[in-house]
PDB file of C-alpha atoms in Angstrom:
ATOM      1  CA  UNK A  68      -0.641  -0.073  -0.091  1.00  0.00           C
ATOM      2  CA  UNK A  69       0.954   3.225  -0.375  1.00  0.00           C
ATOM      3  CA  UNK A  70      -0.207   6.153   1.759  1.00  0.00           C
ATOM      4  CA  UNK A  71      -0.619   9.683   0.742  1.00  0.00           C
ATOM      5  CA  UNK A  72       0.499  12.398   2.622  1.00  0.00           C
ATOM      6  CA  UNK A  73       3.099  15.357   3.274  1.00  0.00           C
ATOM      7  CA  UNK A  74       6.438  16.497   4.833  1.00  0.00           C
ATOM      8  CA  UNK A  75       5.863  18.935   6.926  1.00  0.00           C
ATOM      9  CA  UNK A  76       9.097  21.440   6.151  1.00  0.00           C
ATOM     10  CA  UNK A  77       7.443  22.893   3.048  1.00  0.00           C
ATOM     11  CA  UNK A  78       5.308  25.147   5.122  1.00  0.00           C
ATOM     12  CA  UNK A  79       8.102  25.938   7.063  1.00  0.00           C
ATOM     13  CA  UNK A  80       5.903  29.427   8.124  1.00  0.00           C
ATOM     14  CA  UNK A  81       1.989  27.476   9.195  1.00  0.00           C
ATOM     15  CA  UNK A  82       1.877  25.857  12.398  1.00  0.00           C
ATOM     16  CA  UNK A  83       0.986  22.146  12.917  1.00  0.00           C
ATOM     17  CA  UNK A  84      -2.253  23.264  13.276  1.00  0.00           C
ATOM     18  CA  UNK A  85      -2.585  24.829  10.006  1.00  0.00           C
ATOM     19  CA  UNK A  86      -0.626  21.885   9.206  1.00  0.00           C
ATOM     20  CA  UNK A  87      -3.218  19.024   9.960  1.00  0.00           C
ATOM     21  CA  UNK A  88      -5.884  21.788   8.569  1.00  0.00           C
ATOM     22  CA  UNK A  89      -4.128  21.385   5.411  1.00  0.00           C
ATOM     23  CA  UNK A  90      -4.102  17.698   4.901  1.00  0.00           C
ATOM     24  CA  UNK A  91      -7.988  17.096   5.668  1.00  0.00           C
ATOM     25  CA  UNK A  92      -8.499  19.358   3.797  1.00  0.00           C
ATOM     26  CA  UNK A  93      -6.589  17.682   0.223  1.00  0.00           C
ATOM     27  CA  UNK A  94      -7.078  14.359   1.284  1.00  0.00           C
ATOM     28  CA  UNK A  95      -3.152  13.822   3.196  1.00  0.00           C
ATOM     29  CA  UNK A  96      -3.027  10.950   5.415  1.00  0.00           C
ATOM     30  CA  UNK A  97       0.338  10.905   6.681  1.00  0.00           C
ATOM     31  CA  UNK A  98       3.004  13.706   7.522  1.00  0.00           C
ATOM     32  CA  UNK A  99       7.173  13.837   7.838  1.00  0.00           C
ATOM     33  CA  UNK A 100       7.564  16.517  11.345  1.00  0.00           C
ATOM     34  CA  UNK A 101      10.051  18.474  10.751  1.00  0.00           C
ATOM     35  CA  UNK A 102      12.291  19.024  14.318  1.00  0.00           C
ATOM     36  CA  UNK A 103      13.781  22.359  12.974  1.00  0.00           C
ATOM     37  CA  UNK A 104      10.083  24.215  13.131  1.00  0.00           C
ATOM     38  CA  UNK A 105       7.699  21.943  13.317  1.00  0.00           C
ATOM     39  CA  UNK A 106       8.828  19.995  16.502  1.00  0.00           C
ATOM     40  CA  UNK A 107      12.040  20.745  17.845  1.00  0.00           C
ATOM     41  CA  UNK A 108      13.794  17.877  19.404  1.00  0.00           C
ATOM     42  CA  UNK A 109      14.820  19.710  22.432  1.00  0.00           C
ATOM     43  CA  UNK A 110      10.629  20.556  22.910  1.00  0.00           C
ATOM     44  CA  UNK A 111       9.410  17.596  24.632  1.00  0.00           C
ATOM     45  CA  UNK A 112       5.730  19.779  24.545  1.00  0.00           C
ATOM     46  CA  UNK A 113       5.762  20.346  21.474  1.00  0.00           C
ATOM     47  CA  UNK A 114       5.845  16.891  20.135  1.00  0.00           C
ATOM     48  CA  UNK A 115       3.143  15.921  22.372  1.00  0.00           C
ATOM     49  CA  UNK A 116       0.324  18.692  21.752  1.00  0.00           C
ATOM     50  CA  UNK A 117       0.838  16.725  17.686  1.00  0.00           C
ATOM     51  CA  UNK A 118       1.289  13.628  18.853  1.00  0.00           C
ATOM     52  CA  UNK A 119      -1.768  13.891  19.761  1.00  0.00           C
ATOM     53  CA  UNK A 120      -3.599  16.644  16.753  1.00  0.00           C
ATOM     54  CA  UNK A 121      -3.011  13.702  14.266  1.00  0.00           C
ATOM     55  CA  UNK A 122      -4.132  10.712  16.555  1.00  0.00           C
ATOM     56  CA  UNK A 123      -7.339  13.436  16.668  1.00  0.00           C
ATOM     57  CA  UNK A 124      -6.970  13.819  13.147  1.00  0.00           C
ATOM     58  CA  UNK A 125      -6.774  10.490  11.965  1.00  0.00           C
ATOM     59  CA  UNK A 126      -3.722  11.603  10.312  1.00  0.00           C
ATOM     60  CA  UNK A 127      -0.854   8.886   9.840  1.00  0.00           C
ATOM     61  CA  UNK A 128       2.926  10.418  11.369  1.00  0.00           C
ATOM     62  CA  UNK A 129       5.057   8.230   8.521  1.00  0.00           C
ATOM     63  CA  UNK A 130       8.270  10.122  10.311  1.00  0.00           C
ATOM     64  CA  UNK A 131      10.198  12.612  12.778  1.00  0.00           C
ATOM     65  CA  UNK A 132      12.070  14.022   9.795  1.00  0.00           C
ATOM     66  CA  UNK A 133      15.613  15.376  11.660  1.00  0.00           C
ATOM     67  CA  UNK A 134      17.864  17.295  10.533  1.00  0.00           C
ATOM     68  CA  UNK A 135      20.426  15.778  12.696  1.00  0.00           C
ATOM     69  CA  UNK A 136      23.946  14.792  10.344  1.00  0.00           C
ATOM     70  CA  UNK A 137      25.816  11.110  11.618  1.00  0.00           C
ATOM     71  CA  UNK A 138      29.584  12.253  13.171  1.00  0.00           C
ATOM     72  CA  UNK A 139      27.502  15.731  15.040  1.00  0.00           C
ATOM     73  CA  UNK A 140      27.507  14.168  19.206  1.00  0.00           C
ATOM     74  CA  UNK A 141      25.825  10.879  20.247  1.00  0.00           C
ATOM     75  CA  UNK A 142      23.345  13.486  22.894  1.00  0.00           C
ATOM     76  CA  UNK A 143      22.049  15.612  20.085  1.00  0.00           C
ATOM     77  CA  UNK A 144      20.806  11.850  18.668  1.00  0.00           C
ATOM     78  CA  UNK A 145      18.932  11.530  22.028  1.00  0.00           C
ATOM     79  CA  UNK A 146      16.316  14.648  21.934  1.00  0.00           C
ATOM     80  CA  UNK A 147      16.112  13.053  17.803  1.00  0.00           C
ATOM     81  CA  UNK A 148      15.654   9.797  19.874  1.00  0.00           C
ATOM     82  CA  UNK A 149      12.527  11.221  22.502  1.00  0.00           C
ATOM     83  CA  UNK A 150      11.248  13.731  20.187  1.00  0.00           C
ATOM     84  CA  UNK A 151      10.255  10.807  17.785  1.00  0.00           C
ATOM     85  CA  UNK A 152       8.877   8.066  20.732  1.00  0.00           C
ATOM     86  CA  UNK A 153       6.510  11.150  21.818  1.00  0.00           C
ATOM     87  CA  UNK A 154       5.430  11.739  17.895  1.00  0.00           C
ATOM     88  CA  UNK A 155       5.985   7.629  17.722  1.00  0.00           C
ATOM     89  CA  UNK A 156       6.794   7.888  14.741  1.00  0.00           C
ATOM     90  CA  UNK A 157       8.252   4.901  13.111  1.00  0.00           C
ATOM     91  CA  UNK A 158      11.631   6.256  11.085  1.00  0.00           C
ATOM     92  CA  UNK A 159      13.487   8.615  11.850  1.00  0.00           C
ATOM     93  CA  UNK A 160      15.343  10.592   9.082  1.00  0.00           C
ATOM     94  CA  UNK A 161      19.088  11.024   9.417  1.00  0.00           C
ATOM     95  CA  UNK A 162      21.789  12.990   7.427  1.00  0.00           C
ATOM     96  CA  UNK A 163      24.992  10.787   6.362  1.00  0.00           C
ATOM     97  CA  UNK A 164      27.723  13.573   7.482  1.00  0.00           C
ATOM     98  CA  UNK A 165      28.246  16.660   6.308  1.00  0.00           C
ATOM     99  CA  UNK A 166      30.288  16.396   3.284  1.00  0.00           C
ATOM    100  CA  UNK A 167      30.004  15.202   0.053  1.00  0.00           C
ATOM    101  CA  UNK A 168      31.094  11.258  -0.751  1.00  0.00           C
ATOM    102  CA  UNK A 169      34.497  12.592  -2.909  1.00  0.00           C
ATOM    103  CA  UNK A 170      35.021  15.640  -0.700  1.00  0.00           C
ATOM    104  CA  UNK A 171      35.301  12.827   1.826  1.00  0.00           C
ATOM    105  CA  UNK A 172      38.313  10.987   2.960  1.00  0.00           C
ATOM    106  CA  UNK A 173      38.226   7.733   3.511  1.00  0.00           C
ATOM    107  CA  UNK A 174      38.665   8.542   8.051  1.00  0.00           C
ATOM    108  CA  UNK A 175      35.840  10.682   7.265  1.00  0.00           C
ATOM    109  CA  UNK A 176      33.935   8.536   5.803  1.00  0.00           C
ATOM    110  CA  UNK A 177      34.975   5.268   8.210  1.00  0.00           C
ATOM    111  CA  UNK A 178      33.490   7.530  11.089  1.00  0.00           C
ATOM    112  CA  UNK A 179      30.268   9.376   9.431  1.00  0.00           C
ATOM    113  CA  UNK A 180      29.496   4.423   8.446  1.00  0.00           C
ATOM    114  CA  UNK A 181      30.326   4.208  12.556  1.00  0.00           C
ATOM    115  CA  UNK A 182      27.871   7.036  13.542  1.00  0.00           C
ATOM    116  CA  UNK A 183      25.530   5.866  11.479  1.00  0.00           C
ATOM    117  CA  UNK A 184      25.480   2.273  13.173  1.00  0.00           C
ATOM    118  CA  UNK A 185      25.558   3.137  16.221  1.00  0.00           C
ATOM    119  CA  UNK A 186      22.505   5.504  15.414  1.00  0.00           C
ATOM    120  CA  UNK A 187      20.607   3.003  14.445  1.00  0.00           C
ATOM    121  CA  UNK A 188      21.176   1.045  17.192  1.00  0.00           C
ATOM    122  CA  UNK A 189      20.503   3.598  19.851  1.00  0.00           C
ATOM    123  CA  UNK A 190      16.389   3.530  17.644  1.00  0.00           C
ATOM    124  CA  UNK A 191      16.558  -0.549  17.290  1.00  0.00           C
ATOM    125  CA  UNK A 192      15.933  -0.637  20.598  1.00  0.00           C
ATOM    126  CA  UNK A 193      13.353   1.418  21.044  1.00  0.00           C
ATOM    127  CA  UNK A 194      12.064  -1.069  17.837  1.00  0.00           C
ATOM    128  CA  UNK A 195      12.386   2.813  15.655  1.00  0.00           C
ATOM    129  CA  UNK A 196      13.494   2.851  11.882  1.00  0.00           C
ATOM    130  CA  UNK A 197      16.195   5.561  10.858  1.00  0.00           C
ATOM    131  CA  UNK A 198      16.142   6.204   6.982  1.00  0.00           C
ATOM    132  CA  UNK A 199      19.028   8.287   5.096  1.00  0.00           C
ATOM    133  CA  UNK A 200      17.518  10.528   2.966  1.00  0.00           C
ATOM    134  CA  UNK A 201      19.284  11.314  -0.547  1.00  0.00           C
ATOM    135  CA  UNK A 202      20.617  14.820  -0.483  1.00  0.00           C
ATOM    136  CA  UNK A 203      23.751  16.157  -2.009  1.00  0.00           C
ATOM    137  CA  UNK A 204      26.687  17.443   0.075  1.00  0.00           C
ATOM    138  CA  UNK A 205      26.838  13.761   2.125  1.00  0.00           C
ATOM    139  CA  UNK A 206      26.779  10.439   1.232  1.00  0.00           C
ATOM    140  CA  UNK A 207      23.800   9.889  -0.728  1.00  0.00           C
ATOM    141  CA  UNK A 208      24.934  12.692  -3.021  1.00  0.00           C
ATOM    142  CA  UNK A 209      26.028   9.694  -5.701  1.00  0.00           C
ATOM    143  CA  UNK A 210      25.266   6.614  -6.373  1.00  0.00           C
ATOM    144  CA  UNK A 211      27.672   4.541  -6.262  1.00  0.00           C
ATOM    145  CA  UNK A 212      28.056   6.602  -3.104  1.00  0.00           C
ATOM    146  CA  UNK A 213      24.357   5.064  -1.500  1.00  0.00           C
ATOM    147  CA  UNK A 214      25.354   2.071  -3.438  1.00  0.00           C
ATOM    148  CA  UNK A 215      28.653   1.436  -1.184  1.00  0.00           C
ATOM    149  CA  UNK A 216      26.509   2.419   1.673  1.00  0.00           C
ATOM    150  CA  UNK A 217      24.064  -0.551   1.792  1.00  0.00           C
ATOM    151  CA  UNK A 218      27.387  -2.924   1.364  1.00  0.00           C
ATOM    152  CA  UNK A 219      29.327  -0.735   4.401  1.00  0.00           C
ATOM    153  CA  UNK A 220      26.031  -0.327   6.126  1.00  0.00           C
ATOM    154  CA  UNK A 221      24.837  -4.258   6.051  1.00  0.00           C
ATOM    155  CA  UNK A 222      24.351  -5.108   9.244  1.00  0.00           C
ATOM    156  CA  UNK A 223      21.917  -2.576  10.506  1.00  0.00           C
ATOM    157  CA  UNK A 224      18.765  -4.519   9.322  1.00  0.00           C
ATOM    158  CA  UNK A 225      16.087  -1.049  10.741  1.00  0.00           C
ATOM    159  CA  UNK A 226      18.812   1.607   9.058  1.00  0.00           C
ATOM    160  CA  UNK A 227      16.707   1.945   5.495  1.00  0.00           C
ATOM    161  CA  UNK A 228      16.593   4.993   2.463  1.00  0.00           C
ATOM    162  CA  UNK A 229      14.061   7.371   1.490  1.00  0.00           C
ATOM    163  CA  UNK A 230      14.442   8.282  -2.278  1.00  0.00           C
ATOM    164  CA  UNK A 231      13.403  11.970  -3.736  1.00  0.00           C
ATOM    165  CA  UNK A 232      14.571  12.234  -7.614  1.00  0.00           C
ATOM    166  CA  UNK A 233      17.057  13.480  -8.976  1.00  0.00           C
ATOM    167  CA  UNK A 234      15.563  16.019 -11.775  1.00  0.00           C
ATOM    168  CA  UNK A 235      18.952  16.452 -12.782  1.00  0.00           C
ATOM    169  CA  UNK A 236      19.731  13.597 -14.059  1.00  0.00           C
ATOM    170  CA  UNK A 237      18.060  11.496 -16.657  1.00  0.00           C
ATOM    171  CA  UNK A 238      15.478   9.403 -16.115  1.00  0.00           C
ATOM    172  CA  UNK A 239      17.048   6.094 -16.746  1.00  0.00           C
ATOM    173  CA  UNK A 240      20.213   7.344 -14.428  1.00  0.00           C
ATOM    174  CA  UNK A 241      17.095   8.358 -11.728  1.00  0.00           C
ATOM    175  CA  UNK A 242      14.731   5.401 -11.786  1.00  0.00           C
ATOM    176  CA  UNK A 243      18.786   3.198 -11.070  1.00  0.00           C
ATOM    177  CA  UNK A 244      19.359   4.983  -7.847  1.00  0.00           C
ATOM    178  CA  UNK A 245      15.388   4.314  -6.016  1.00  0.00           C
ATOM    179  CA  UNK A 246      16.028   0.872  -8.427  1.00  0.00           C
ATOM    180  CA  UNK A 247      19.214   0.655  -6.070  1.00  0.00           C
ATOM    181  CA  UNK A 248      18.125   0.369  -2.737  1.00  0.00           C
ATOM    182  CA  UNK A 249      15.852  -2.312  -3.659  1.00  0.00           C
ATOM    183  CA  UNK A 250      14.557  -3.916  -0.509  1.00  0.00           C
ATOM    184  CA  UNK A 251      16.323  -1.003   2.267  1.00  0.00           C
ATOM    185  CA  UNK A 252      13.854   1.543   0.458  1.00  0.00           C
ATOM    186  CA  UNK A 253      11.444   3.213   2.739  1.00  0.00           C
ATOM    187  CA  UNK A 254       9.284   6.425   2.188  1.00  0.00           C
ATOM    188  CA  UNK A 255       9.418   8.930  -1.116  1.00  0.00           C
ATOM    189  CA  UNK A 256       9.097  12.532  -0.860  1.00  0.00           C
ATOM    190  CA  UNK A 257       7.256  13.363  -3.926  1.00  0.00           C
ATOM    191  CA  UNK A 258       7.759  16.476  -5.995  1.00  0.00           C
ATOM    192  CA  UNK A 259       8.229  17.314 -10.128  1.00  0.00           C
ATOM    193  CA  UNK A 260      11.432  19.708 -10.618  1.00  0.00           C
ATOM    194  CA  UNK A 261      12.694  21.818 -14.427  1.00  0.00           C
ATOM    195  CA  UNK A 262      16.611  22.221 -13.960  1.00  0.00           C
ATOM    196  CA  UNK A 263      17.383  25.421 -17.016  1.00  0.00           C
ATOM    197  CA  UNK A 264      19.930  27.367 -17.201  1.00  0.00           C
ATOM    198  CA  UNK A 265      21.898  26.088 -13.557  1.00  0.00           C
ATOM    199  CA  UNK A 266      18.571  27.105 -11.597  1.00  0.00           C
ATOM    200  CA  UNK A 267      15.822  24.987 -10.136  1.00  0.00           C
ATOM    201  CA  UNK A 268      12.091  26.017 -11.013  1.00  0.00           C
ATOM    202  CA  UNK A 269       9.639  23.982  -8.920  1.00  0.00           C
ATOM    203  CA  UNK A 270       6.878  22.325 -10.902  1.00  0.00           C
ATOM    204  CA  UNK A 271       3.308  21.452 -10.850  1.00  0.00           C
ATOM    205  CA  UNK A 272       3.224  17.441  -9.823  1.00  0.00           C
ATOM    206  CA  UNK A 273       1.753  16.486 -13.073  1.00  0.00           C
ATOM    207  CA  UNK A 274       4.055  17.592 -15.079  1.00  0.00           C
ATOM    208  CA  UNK A 275       6.554  14.698 -14.240  1.00  0.00           C
ATOM    209  CA  UNK A 276       3.534  12.131 -14.487  1.00  0.00           C
ATOM    210  CA  UNK A 277       5.722   9.453 -16.255  1.00  0.00           C
ATOM    211  CA  UNK A 278       8.671   9.111 -14.232  1.00  0.00           C
ATOM    212  CA  UNK A 279       5.942   9.068 -11.192  1.00  0.00           C
ATOM    213  CA  UNK A 280       3.895   6.625 -12.290  1.00  0.00           C
ATOM    214  CA  UNK A 281       7.229   4.768 -12.537  1.00  0.00           C
ATOM    215  CA  UNK A 282       7.524   4.967  -8.966  1.00  0.00           C
ATOM    216  CA  UNK A 283       3.820   4.847  -7.337  1.00  0.00           C
ATOM    217  CA  UNK A 284       3.952   1.146  -9.546  1.00  0.00           C
ATOM    218  CA  UNK A 285       7.006   0.299  -8.085  1.00  0.00           C
ATOM    219  CA  UNK A 286       6.252   0.694  -4.565  1.00  0.00           C
ATOM    220  CA  UNK A 287       2.374  -1.230  -5.179  1.00  0.00           C
ATOM    221  CA  UNK A 288       4.482  -4.242  -5.419  1.00  0.00           C
ATOM    222  CA  UNK A 289       6.521  -4.201  -2.652  1.00  0.00           C
ATOM    223  CA  UNK A 290       5.014  -5.836   0.852  1.00  0.00           C
ATOM    224  CA  UNK A 291       4.637  -3.143   3.064  1.00  0.00           C
ATOM    225  CA  UNK A 292       3.303   0.250   3.303  1.00  0.00           C
ATOM    226  CA  UNK A 293       5.395   3.097   2.392  1.00  0.00           C
ATOM    227  CA  UNK A 294       4.329   6.682   1.923  1.00  0.00           C
ATOM    228  CA  UNK A 295       4.304   8.971  -1.292  1.00  0.00           C
ATOM    229  CA  UNK A 296       4.587  12.694   0.648  1.00  0.00           C
ATOM    230  CA  UNK A 297       4.416  15.959  -1.434  1.00  0.00           C
ATOM    231  CA  UNK A 298       7.020  18.853  -1.195  1.00  0.00           C
ATOM    232  CA  UNK A 299       8.816  21.549  -2.505  1.00  0.00           C
ATOM    233  CA  UNK A 300       5.582  22.825  -3.682  1.00  0.00           C
ATOM    234  CA  UNK A 301       5.267  26.050  -6.169  1.00  0.00           C
ATOM    235  CA  UNK A 302       6.184  29.021  -4.822  1.00  0.00           C
ATOM    236  CA  UNK A 303       5.251  27.330  -1.176  1.00  0.00           C
ATOM    237  CA  UNK A 304       1.416  27.403  -1.470  1.00  0.00           C
ATOM    238  CA  UNK A 305      -1.299  25.478  -0.626  1.00  0.00           C
ATOM    239  CA  UNK A 306      -3.571  26.721  -3.239  1.00  0.00           C
ATOM    240  CA  UNK A 307      -0.303  24.497  -5.575  1.00  0.00           C
ATOM    241  CA  UNK A 308      -0.534  21.781  -2.441  1.00  0.00           C
ATOM    242  CA  UNK A 309      -4.144  21.185  -3.404  1.00  0.00           C
ATOM    243  CA  UNK A 310      -3.410  20.820  -6.792  1.00  0.00           C
ATOM    244  CA  UNK A 311      -0.522  18.486  -6.465  1.00  0.00           C
ATOM    245  CA  UNK A 312      -2.795  16.200  -3.744  1.00  0.00           C
ATOM    246  CA  UNK A 313      -5.782  15.787  -6.065  1.00  0.00           C
ATOM    247  CA  UNK A 314      -2.166  14.842  -8.796  1.00  0.00           C
ATOM    248  CA  UNK A 315      -1.211  11.996  -5.994  1.00  0.00           C
ATOM    249  CA  UNK A 316      -4.351  10.780  -4.924  1.00  0.00           C
ATOM    250  CA  UNK A 317      -5.677  10.752  -8.850  1.00  0.00           C
ATOM    251  CA  UNK A 318      -2.528   8.785  -9.367  1.00  0.00           C
ATOM    252  CA  UNK A 319      -2.870   5.820  -6.552  1.00  0.00           C
ATOM    253  CA  UNK A 320      -6.378   5.363  -7.914  1.00  0.00           C
TER     254      UNK A 320
END
């Protein structure tokens, strides 16, 4: 099953209450709550409040979108774990270090991998998973680095990978980067971009229909439930989210 959802940091200026109402209005059924604005790891009362709002609205907490980077102090991750548990989020999204794969020497990479494994153990002890996000400036910025990470972290059964498209790559390369993950693919961030003259132009979701239909078919073919969560809507406009949510729901039907 594929559950339609929203990444809360798509609307950093809106309160959690407004995010919940927006999901209800658009038919989205899950939220990844961001740790930078909506549910800071230093504010347990906010996590409790947001959890209660979601429960009352019938919304699923898909994940806790932390901004913890592997290699940062372990104490910071402890606070992230606490917030995720208060939200009853089954997955914590983190980033694979603080430098891109080509700029990271072997010693730096080893430290990041060691930190990832510690995070996985700590999360596993609480019944949680962690997920690395495909992201520039980290060890998930290139396919070859991700494939290497899959091997380096193979002992961590609860360490998964989010996928989101690199719109500056060709479609075959984009899809290949998702297939690389095999059974360690967790959730997907959904958006359509156009790279033009060195700039990123956010587009209506439907402009990427050819690729997204392939992605959603791939997710449907898997046994475990996964969320397809909208992000990066045009102009950070709730009206654009309503349009893109209609598109996503149509594809899922």
